[in-house]
Short mmCIF file of N, CA and C in Angstrom, two decimals:
data_model
loop_
_atom_site.label_atom_id
_atom_site.label_comp_id
_atom_site.label_asym_id
_atom_site.label_seq_id
_atom_site.Cartn_x
_atom_site.Cartn_y
_atom_site.Cartn_z
N VAL V 1 -26.10 59.71 -170.76
CA VAL V 1 -26.52 58.64 -169.88
C VAL V 1 -25.48 57.53 -169.85
N GLY V 2 -24.80 57.29 -170.97
CA GLY V 2 -23.80 56.25 -171.05
C GLY V 2 -22.63 56.47 -170.10
N MET V 3 -22.38 57.73 -169.75
CA MET V 3 -21.26 58.04 -168.86
C MET V 3 -21.49 57.52 -167.44
N LEU V 4 -22.72 57.19 -167.10
CA LEU V 4 -23.01 56.71 -165.75
C LEU V 4 -22.24 55.45 -165.41
N GLU V 5 -22.08 54.56 -166.36
CA GLU V 5 -21.39 53.30 -166.09
C GLU V 5 -19.89 53.49 -165.89
N SER V 6 -19.32 54.48 -166.56
CA SER V 6 -17.89 54.67 -166.45
C SER V 6 -17.51 55.56 -165.26
N ALA V 7 -18.41 56.37 -164.80
CA ALA V 7 -18.12 57.29 -163.70
C ALA V 7 -18.35 56.61 -162.35
N SER V 8 -17.89 57.28 -161.32
CA SER V 8 -18.04 56.76 -159.97
C SER V 8 -19.29 57.36 -159.33
N PHE V 9 -20.44 56.84 -159.68
CA PHE V 9 -21.71 57.37 -159.20
C PHE V 9 -22.41 56.41 -158.24
N ASP V 10 -21.68 55.50 -157.62
CA ASP V 10 -22.30 54.49 -156.78
C ASP V 10 -23.16 55.06 -155.66
N GLY V 11 -22.80 56.19 -155.09
CA GLY V 11 -23.55 56.76 -153.98
C GLY V 11 -24.46 57.90 -154.38
N LEU V 12 -24.66 58.11 -155.67
CA LEU V 12 -25.47 59.23 -156.15
C LEU V 12 -26.88 59.15 -155.60
N GLN V 13 -27.33 60.24 -154.97
CA GLN V 13 -28.66 60.26 -154.37
C GLN V 13 -29.64 61.13 -155.15
N ARG V 14 -29.15 62.16 -155.84
CA ARG V 14 -30.03 63.05 -156.61
C ARG V 14 -29.51 63.17 -158.03
N LEU V 15 -30.43 63.03 -158.98
CA LEU V 15 -30.08 63.14 -160.39
C LEU V 15 -31.09 64.03 -161.09
N ASN V 16 -30.60 65.12 -161.66
CA ASN V 16 -31.44 66.06 -162.38
C ASN V 16 -31.10 66.01 -163.87
N LEU V 17 -32.01 65.48 -164.65
CA LEU V 17 -31.85 65.39 -166.11
C LEU V 17 -32.93 66.21 -166.81
N GLU V 18 -33.35 67.27 -166.15
CA GLU V 18 -34.39 68.14 -166.67
C GLU V 18 -33.96 68.78 -167.98
N GLN V 19 -34.86 68.72 -168.95
CA GLN V 19 -34.71 69.38 -170.24
C GLN V 19 -33.39 69.01 -170.94
N THR V 20 -33.15 67.70 -171.02
CA THR V 20 -31.91 67.22 -171.64
C THR V 20 -32.15 66.45 -172.93
N GLY V 21 -33.40 66.38 -173.39
CA GLY V 21 -33.71 65.60 -174.59
C GLY V 21 -33.86 64.12 -174.31
N LEU V 22 -33.99 63.76 -173.05
CA LEU V 22 -34.14 62.37 -172.64
C LEU V 22 -35.43 61.78 -173.20
N THR V 23 -35.37 60.55 -173.66
CA THR V 23 -36.55 59.83 -174.16
C THR V 23 -36.70 58.54 -173.36
N SER V 24 -37.66 57.73 -173.74
CA SER V 24 -37.86 56.46 -173.04
C SER V 24 -36.63 55.56 -173.18
N SER V 25 -35.89 55.68 -174.26
CA SER V 25 -34.65 54.90 -174.42
C SER V 25 -33.63 55.29 -173.36
N GLY V 26 -33.55 56.58 -173.05
CA GLY V 26 -32.66 57.04 -172.00
C GLY V 26 -33.12 56.57 -170.63
N ILE V 27 -34.43 56.54 -170.43
CA ILE V 27 -34.97 56.03 -169.16
C ILE V 27 -34.61 54.56 -169.00
N LEU V 28 -34.67 53.80 -170.11
CA LEU V 28 -34.28 52.39 -170.05
C LEU V 28 -32.81 52.25 -169.66
N ALA V 29 -31.96 53.10 -170.20
CA ALA V 29 -30.54 53.06 -169.84
C ALA V 29 -30.35 53.35 -168.35
N LEU V 30 -31.11 54.31 -167.83
CA LEU V 30 -31.04 54.60 -166.40
C LEU V 30 -31.54 53.42 -165.56
N ALA V 31 -32.61 52.81 -166.02
CA ALA V 31 -33.28 51.75 -165.25
C ALA V 31 -32.44 50.50 -165.10
N VAL V 32 -31.43 50.34 -165.92
CA VAL V 32 -30.58 49.15 -165.81
C VAL V 32 -29.19 49.49 -165.27
N SER V 33 -28.97 50.75 -164.93
CA SER V 33 -27.66 51.17 -164.43
C SER V 33 -27.53 50.86 -162.94
N LYS V 34 -26.69 49.93 -162.61
CA LYS V 34 -26.46 49.55 -161.22
C LYS V 34 -25.88 50.71 -160.41
N LYS V 35 -25.34 51.70 -161.11
CA LYS V 35 -24.73 52.85 -160.44
C LYS V 35 -25.77 53.74 -159.75
N LEU V 36 -27.04 53.56 -160.05
CA LEU V 36 -28.08 54.44 -159.52
C LEU V 36 -28.91 53.79 -158.41
N SER V 37 -28.40 52.73 -157.82
CA SER V 37 -29.19 52.00 -156.83
C SER V 37 -29.42 52.77 -155.54
N ALA V 38 -28.67 53.85 -155.29
CA ALA V 38 -28.86 54.66 -154.08
C ALA V 38 -29.71 55.90 -154.35
N LEU V 39 -30.20 56.04 -155.56
CA LEU V 39 -30.92 57.25 -155.96
C LEU V 39 -32.19 57.47 -155.14
N GLU V 40 -32.32 58.68 -154.57
CA GLU V 40 -33.49 59.06 -153.79
C GLU V 40 -34.34 60.12 -154.51
N GLU V 41 -33.74 60.84 -155.44
CA GLU V 41 -34.47 61.88 -156.17
C GLU V 41 -34.11 61.81 -157.65
N LEU V 42 -35.15 61.83 -158.49
CA LEU V 42 -34.95 61.80 -159.94
C LEU V 42 -35.85 62.85 -160.58
N ASN V 43 -35.23 63.74 -161.35
CA ASN V 43 -35.97 64.76 -162.08
C ASN V 43 -35.71 64.56 -163.57
N VAL V 44 -36.74 64.15 -164.29
CA VAL V 44 -36.65 63.99 -165.75
C VAL V 44 -37.66 64.90 -166.45
N SER V 45 -38.01 65.99 -165.78
CA SER V 45 -39.01 66.92 -166.29
C SER V 45 -38.58 67.54 -167.62
N HIS V 46 -39.58 67.95 -168.40
CA HIS V 46 -39.38 68.62 -169.68
C HIS V 46 -38.59 67.76 -170.67
N ASN V 47 -38.91 66.49 -170.68
CA ASN V 47 -38.35 65.53 -171.64
C ASN V 47 -39.51 64.68 -172.15
N GLU V 48 -39.40 64.17 -173.34
CA GLU V 48 -40.47 63.36 -173.92
C GLU V 48 -40.27 61.88 -173.60
N ILE V 49 -40.45 61.55 -172.32
CA ILE V 49 -40.30 60.15 -171.93
C ILE V 49 -41.57 59.35 -172.21
N ARG V 50 -42.70 60.02 -172.23
CA ARG V 50 -44.00 59.43 -172.56
C ARG V 50 -44.36 58.27 -171.62
N ASP V 51 -45.45 57.59 -171.93
CA ASP V 51 -45.92 56.49 -171.08
C ASP V 51 -44.90 55.35 -171.03
N ARG V 52 -44.23 55.10 -172.14
CA ARG V 52 -43.23 54.02 -172.15
C ARG V 52 -42.15 54.28 -171.10
N GLY V 53 -41.68 55.52 -171.03
CA GLY V 53 -40.67 55.87 -170.03
C GLY V 53 -41.20 55.74 -168.61
N ALA V 54 -42.44 56.14 -168.39
CA ALA V 54 -43.04 56.01 -167.06
C ALA V 54 -43.18 54.54 -166.68
N ARG V 55 -43.57 53.70 -167.64
CA ARG V 55 -43.69 52.26 -167.36
C ARG V 55 -42.32 51.65 -167.04
N ILE V 56 -41.29 52.10 -167.73
CA ILE V 56 -39.94 51.60 -167.46
C ILE V 56 -39.50 52.00 -166.05
N LEU V 57 -39.74 53.26 -165.68
CA LEU V 57 -39.42 53.72 -164.32
C LEU V 57 -40.13 52.87 -163.28
N ALA V 58 -41.42 52.66 -163.50
CA ALA V 58 -42.25 51.94 -162.55
C ALA V 58 -41.86 50.47 -162.41
N ALA V 59 -41.27 49.90 -163.45
CA ALA V 59 -40.95 48.48 -163.45
C ALA V 59 -39.52 48.18 -163.00
N SER V 60 -38.74 49.20 -162.71
CA SER V 60 -37.34 48.98 -162.35
C SER V 60 -37.12 48.94 -160.85
N GLU V 61 -36.64 47.82 -160.39
CA GLU V 61 -36.32 47.66 -158.97
C GLU V 61 -35.21 48.60 -158.53
N LEU V 62 -34.39 49.05 -159.47
CA LEU V 62 -33.29 49.96 -159.15
C LEU V 62 -33.79 51.31 -158.61
N PHE V 63 -35.05 51.64 -158.86
CA PHE V 63 -35.60 52.90 -158.37
C PHE V 63 -36.37 52.73 -157.06
N SER V 64 -36.14 51.63 -156.37
CA SER V 64 -36.93 51.33 -155.16
C SER V 64 -36.60 52.25 -153.98
N LYS V 65 -35.53 53.02 -154.06
CA LYS V 65 -35.19 53.95 -152.97
C LYS V 65 -35.65 55.37 -153.27
N LEU V 66 -36.26 55.58 -154.43
CA LEU V 66 -36.71 56.93 -154.78
C LEU V 66 -37.72 57.46 -153.77
N GLN V 67 -37.49 58.69 -153.35
CA GLN V 67 -38.42 59.38 -152.46
C GLN V 67 -39.08 60.56 -153.18
N ARG V 68 -38.39 61.11 -154.18
CA ARG V 68 -38.91 62.24 -154.94
C ARG V 68 -38.76 61.96 -156.42
N LEU V 69 -39.88 62.10 -157.15
CA LEU V 69 -39.90 61.86 -158.59
C LEU V 69 -40.60 63.02 -159.27
N PHE V 70 -39.88 63.66 -160.18
CA PHE V 70 -40.40 64.83 -160.88
C PHE V 70 -40.56 64.52 -162.37
N LEU V 71 -41.80 64.57 -162.82
CA LEU V 71 -42.16 64.24 -164.20
C LEU V 71 -42.99 65.36 -164.84
N TRP V 72 -42.59 66.60 -164.64
CA TRP V 72 -43.30 67.73 -165.23
C TRP V 72 -43.13 67.68 -166.73
N ASN V 73 -44.21 67.89 -167.45
CA ASN V 73 -44.15 68.04 -168.90
C ASN V 73 -43.33 66.92 -169.56
N THR V 74 -43.76 65.70 -169.32
CA THR V 74 -43.05 64.54 -169.87
C THR V 74 -43.92 63.73 -170.83
N PHE V 75 -45.08 64.30 -171.20
CA PHE V 75 -45.98 63.70 -172.19
C PHE V 75 -46.57 62.37 -171.73
N ILE V 76 -46.75 62.22 -170.42
CA ILE V 76 -47.41 61.00 -169.94
C ILE V 76 -48.91 61.25 -169.81
N ASP V 77 -49.68 60.16 -169.91
CA ASP V 77 -51.12 60.28 -169.75
C ASP V 77 -51.58 59.25 -168.72
N ASP V 78 -52.81 58.82 -168.82
CA ASP V 78 -53.38 57.90 -167.82
C ASP V 78 -52.56 56.64 -167.63
N ASP V 79 -52.10 56.05 -168.73
CA ASP V 79 -51.34 54.80 -168.64
C ASP V 79 -50.03 54.99 -167.87
N GLY V 80 -49.36 56.10 -168.12
CA GLY V 80 -48.11 56.37 -167.41
C GLY V 80 -48.32 56.55 -165.92
N LEU V 81 -49.35 57.32 -165.54
CA LEU V 81 -49.62 57.51 -164.12
C LEU V 81 -50.09 56.22 -163.47
N ARG V 82 -50.87 55.43 -164.20
CA ARG V 82 -51.32 54.13 -163.68
C ARG V 82 -50.12 53.25 -163.34
N ALA V 83 -49.12 53.22 -164.22
CA ALA V 83 -47.93 52.41 -163.98
C ALA V 83 -47.19 52.87 -162.72
N ILE V 84 -47.07 54.17 -162.56
CA ILE V 84 -46.40 54.72 -161.38
C ILE V 84 -47.21 54.41 -160.12
N ALA V 85 -48.51 54.62 -160.20
CA ALA V 85 -49.39 54.43 -159.03
C ALA V 85 -49.40 52.99 -158.53
N HIS V 86 -49.19 52.04 -159.42
CA HIS V 86 -49.26 50.63 -159.03
C HIS V 86 -47.90 49.93 -159.03
N SER V 87 -46.84 50.71 -159.10
CA SER V 87 -45.50 50.13 -159.10
C SER V 87 -45.16 49.49 -157.76
N PRO V 88 -44.64 48.28 -157.78
CA PRO V 88 -44.21 47.66 -156.52
C PRO V 88 -42.88 48.23 -156.03
N TYR V 89 -42.22 49.07 -156.86
CA TYR V 89 -40.89 49.59 -156.52
C TYR V 89 -40.89 51.06 -156.11
N LEU V 90 -41.95 51.78 -156.36
CA LEU V 90 -41.96 53.22 -156.04
C LEU V 90 -42.74 53.51 -154.76
N THR V 91 -42.74 52.58 -153.86
CA THR V 91 -43.55 52.67 -152.63
C THR V 91 -42.96 53.64 -151.59
N ARG V 92 -41.73 54.09 -151.79
CA ARG V 92 -41.11 55.02 -150.84
C ARG V 92 -41.30 56.48 -151.25
N LEU V 93 -42.00 56.71 -152.34
CA LEU V 93 -42.17 58.09 -152.80
C LEU V 93 -42.86 58.95 -151.74
N HIS V 94 -42.25 60.10 -151.47
CA HIS V 94 -42.83 61.11 -150.59
C HIS V 94 -43.31 62.30 -151.39
N GLU V 95 -42.74 62.46 -152.59
CA GLU V 95 -43.10 63.61 -153.42
C GLU V 95 -43.19 63.16 -154.88
N LEU V 96 -44.31 63.51 -155.50
CA LEU V 96 -44.55 63.17 -156.90
C LEU V 96 -45.11 64.39 -157.61
N LYS V 97 -44.42 64.81 -158.66
CA LYS V 97 -44.88 65.95 -159.47
C LYS V 97 -45.08 65.47 -160.90
N VAL V 98 -46.34 65.48 -161.32
CA VAL V 98 -46.69 65.04 -162.67
C VAL V 98 -47.53 66.12 -163.37
N CYS V 99 -47.23 67.37 -163.10
CA CYS V 99 -48.01 68.46 -163.69
C CYS V 99 -47.62 68.66 -165.16
N ASN V 100 -48.51 69.35 -165.88
CA ASN V 100 -48.30 69.68 -167.30
C ASN V 100 -48.15 68.43 -168.17
N ASN V 101 -49.04 67.49 -167.99
CA ASN V 101 -49.05 66.28 -168.80
C ASN V 101 -50.45 66.11 -169.40
N GLN V 102 -50.77 64.92 -169.86
CA GLN V 102 -52.08 64.65 -170.45
C GLN V 102 -52.88 63.65 -169.60
N ILE V 103 -52.74 63.76 -168.31
CA ILE V 103 -53.40 62.84 -167.39
C ILE V 103 -54.87 63.22 -167.26
N GLY V 104 -55.74 62.23 -167.41
CA GLY V 104 -57.18 62.45 -167.33
C GLY V 104 -57.78 61.73 -166.13
N PRO V 105 -59.10 61.62 -166.12
CA PRO V 105 -59.80 61.00 -164.99
C PRO V 105 -59.37 59.55 -164.70
N LYS V 106 -59.06 58.78 -165.72
CA LYS V 106 -58.65 57.38 -165.49
C LYS V 106 -57.32 57.30 -164.75
N GLY V 107 -56.41 58.20 -165.06
CA GLY V 107 -55.13 58.23 -164.35
C GLY V 107 -55.30 58.63 -162.90
N ILE V 108 -56.17 59.62 -162.67
CA ILE V 108 -56.43 60.06 -161.30
C ILE V 108 -57.14 58.96 -160.52
N GLN V 109 -58.03 58.23 -161.19
CA GLN V 109 -58.71 57.10 -160.53
C GLN V 109 -57.69 56.03 -160.12
N ALA V 110 -56.74 55.74 -161.00
CA ALA V 110 -55.70 54.76 -160.68
C ALA V 110 -54.88 55.22 -159.48
N LEU V 111 -54.59 56.50 -159.43
CA LEU V 111 -53.86 57.06 -158.30
C LEU V 111 -54.68 56.95 -157.01
N ALA V 112 -55.95 57.32 -157.10
CA ALA V 112 -56.83 57.27 -155.92
C ALA V 112 -57.00 55.84 -155.40
N ASP V 113 -56.93 54.85 -156.27
CA ASP V 113 -57.11 53.45 -155.89
C ASP V 113 -55.81 52.77 -155.45
N SER V 114 -54.70 53.45 -155.60
CA SER V 114 -53.39 52.84 -155.34
C SER V 114 -53.13 52.62 -153.86
N ASP V 115 -52.65 51.43 -153.56
CA ASP V 115 -52.18 51.12 -152.21
C ASP V 115 -50.67 51.33 -152.09
N LYS V 116 -50.02 51.66 -153.18
CA LYS V 116 -48.56 51.72 -153.23
C LYS V 116 -47.98 53.08 -152.83
N LEU V 117 -48.77 54.14 -152.90
CA LEU V 117 -48.23 55.48 -152.69
C LEU V 117 -48.76 56.14 -151.42
N SER V 118 -49.02 55.36 -150.42
CA SER V 118 -49.62 55.89 -149.19
C SER V 118 -48.68 56.79 -148.39
N HIS V 119 -47.39 56.82 -148.73
CA HIS V 119 -46.43 57.66 -148.02
C HIS V 119 -46.29 59.05 -148.64
N LEU V 120 -47.01 59.31 -149.73
CA LEU V 120 -46.88 60.61 -150.39
C LEU V 120 -47.23 61.74 -149.43
N LYS V 121 -46.32 62.73 -149.37
CA LYS V 121 -46.56 63.94 -148.59
C LYS V 121 -46.85 65.12 -149.50
N LYS V 122 -46.27 65.11 -150.70
CA LYS V 122 -46.46 66.19 -151.67
C LYS V 122 -46.87 65.60 -153.01
N LEU V 123 -47.95 66.13 -153.56
CA LEU V 123 -48.46 65.66 -154.84
C LEU V 123 -48.86 66.87 -155.69
N ASP V 124 -48.31 66.93 -156.90
CA ASP V 124 -48.60 68.04 -157.81
C ASP V 124 -49.19 67.48 -159.09
N LEU V 125 -50.46 67.79 -159.33
CA LEU V 125 -51.19 67.31 -160.50
C LEU V 125 -51.65 68.45 -161.41
N ARG V 126 -51.12 69.64 -161.22
CA ARG V 126 -51.61 70.81 -161.97
C ARG V 126 -51.49 70.64 -163.48
N ASN V 127 -52.37 71.32 -164.18
CA ASN V 127 -52.35 71.42 -165.64
C ASN V 127 -52.37 70.08 -166.36
N ASN V 128 -53.35 69.28 -165.98
CA ASN V 128 -53.61 68.03 -166.68
C ASN V 128 -55.03 68.10 -167.23
N ARG V 129 -55.60 66.97 -167.61
CA ARG V 129 -56.89 66.96 -168.30
C ARG V 129 -57.99 66.31 -167.48
N PHE V 130 -58.33 66.91 -166.37
CA PHE V 130 -59.43 66.39 -165.58
C PHE V 130 -60.17 67.54 -164.92
N SER V 131 -61.34 67.25 -164.44
CA SER V 131 -62.25 68.28 -163.95
C SER V 131 -62.25 68.38 -162.43
N ILE V 132 -63.00 69.33 -161.94
CA ILE V 132 -63.17 69.48 -160.50
C ILE V 132 -63.87 68.26 -159.90
N ASN V 133 -64.72 67.61 -160.67
CA ASN V 133 -65.38 66.39 -160.18
C ASN V 133 -64.35 65.30 -159.90
N THR V 134 -63.34 65.21 -160.76
CA THR V 134 -62.26 64.25 -160.55
C THR V 134 -61.51 64.59 -159.27
N PHE V 135 -61.27 65.86 -159.07
CA PHE V 135 -60.60 66.32 -157.85
C PHE V 135 -61.39 65.91 -156.61
N VAL V 136 -62.69 66.15 -156.63
CA VAL V 136 -63.55 65.81 -155.49
C VAL V 136 -63.49 64.30 -155.22
N HIS V 137 -63.55 63.51 -156.29
CA HIS V 137 -63.45 62.05 -156.12
C HIS V 137 -62.12 61.67 -155.48
N PHE V 138 -61.03 62.27 -155.95
CA PHE V 138 -59.70 61.96 -155.41
C PHE V 138 -59.62 62.30 -153.93
N THR V 139 -60.18 63.42 -153.54
CA THR V 139 -60.09 63.83 -152.13
C THR V 139 -60.85 62.90 -151.19
N HIS V 140 -61.71 62.05 -151.74
CA HIS V 140 -62.44 61.08 -150.92
C HIS V 140 -61.67 59.77 -150.75
N SER V 141 -60.53 59.67 -151.39
CA SER V 141 -59.72 58.46 -151.25
C SER V 141 -59.12 58.40 -149.85
N PRO V 142 -59.28 57.30 -149.16
CA PRO V 142 -58.73 57.17 -147.80
C PRO V 142 -57.25 56.79 -147.80
N LYS V 143 -56.63 56.70 -148.95
CA LYS V 143 -55.30 56.13 -149.03
C LYS V 143 -54.16 57.14 -148.94
N PHE V 144 -54.46 58.42 -148.80
CA PHE V 144 -53.43 59.45 -148.80
C PHE V 144 -53.44 60.25 -147.50
N LYS V 145 -53.39 59.57 -146.40
CA LYS V 145 -53.45 60.21 -145.09
C LYS V 145 -52.19 61.00 -144.76
N ALA V 146 -51.08 60.68 -145.40
CA ALA V 146 -49.82 61.38 -145.12
C ALA V 146 -49.68 62.67 -145.93
N LEU V 147 -50.59 62.92 -146.86
CA LEU V 147 -50.49 64.06 -147.76
C LEU V 147 -50.52 65.39 -146.99
N GLU V 148 -49.47 66.19 -147.21
CA GLU V 148 -49.37 67.51 -146.57
C GLU V 148 -49.54 68.64 -147.57
N GLU V 149 -49.16 68.41 -148.80
CA GLU V 149 -49.25 69.45 -149.84
C GLU V 149 -49.84 68.82 -151.10
N PHE V 150 -50.91 69.43 -151.59
CA PHE V 150 -51.59 68.91 -152.77
C PHE V 150 -51.87 70.06 -153.71
N ARG V 151 -51.33 69.98 -154.91
CA ARG V 151 -51.55 71.01 -155.93
C ARG V 151 -52.31 70.38 -157.08
N PHE V 152 -53.47 70.97 -157.36
CA PHE V 152 -54.38 70.40 -158.35
C PHE V 152 -54.55 71.34 -159.51
#
């Protein structure tokens, strides 16, 4: 991650750090890197970023151009998804993948109540910790009219 500052990544639009051993400390390093201000896609799947990493992502204005965010198997739970769902900077997301985590009904409720992610077209919530009742509740949310693909 430290190489980002020394390299010429000013126009970087897609960054794949899948399965690299990234932790929340690495997410913090990314979140303050001015070199990533053009980033439209970020994949940090299969890393232990946990809720702290999700909160850092959600709180960084540098990620305000993100359209696709992949957080498969990143050990986030309700708090992490809540931070993403209510982030003032992740409002351009069109695709969000948070499958294989520990997200429960409270995280899904936060997502269903969010006014920030109304542009989502693709949402992947597979293999988390919630029931079909949670799914039914989510589908009644009027806030996801742009959704074209939903994996539960």
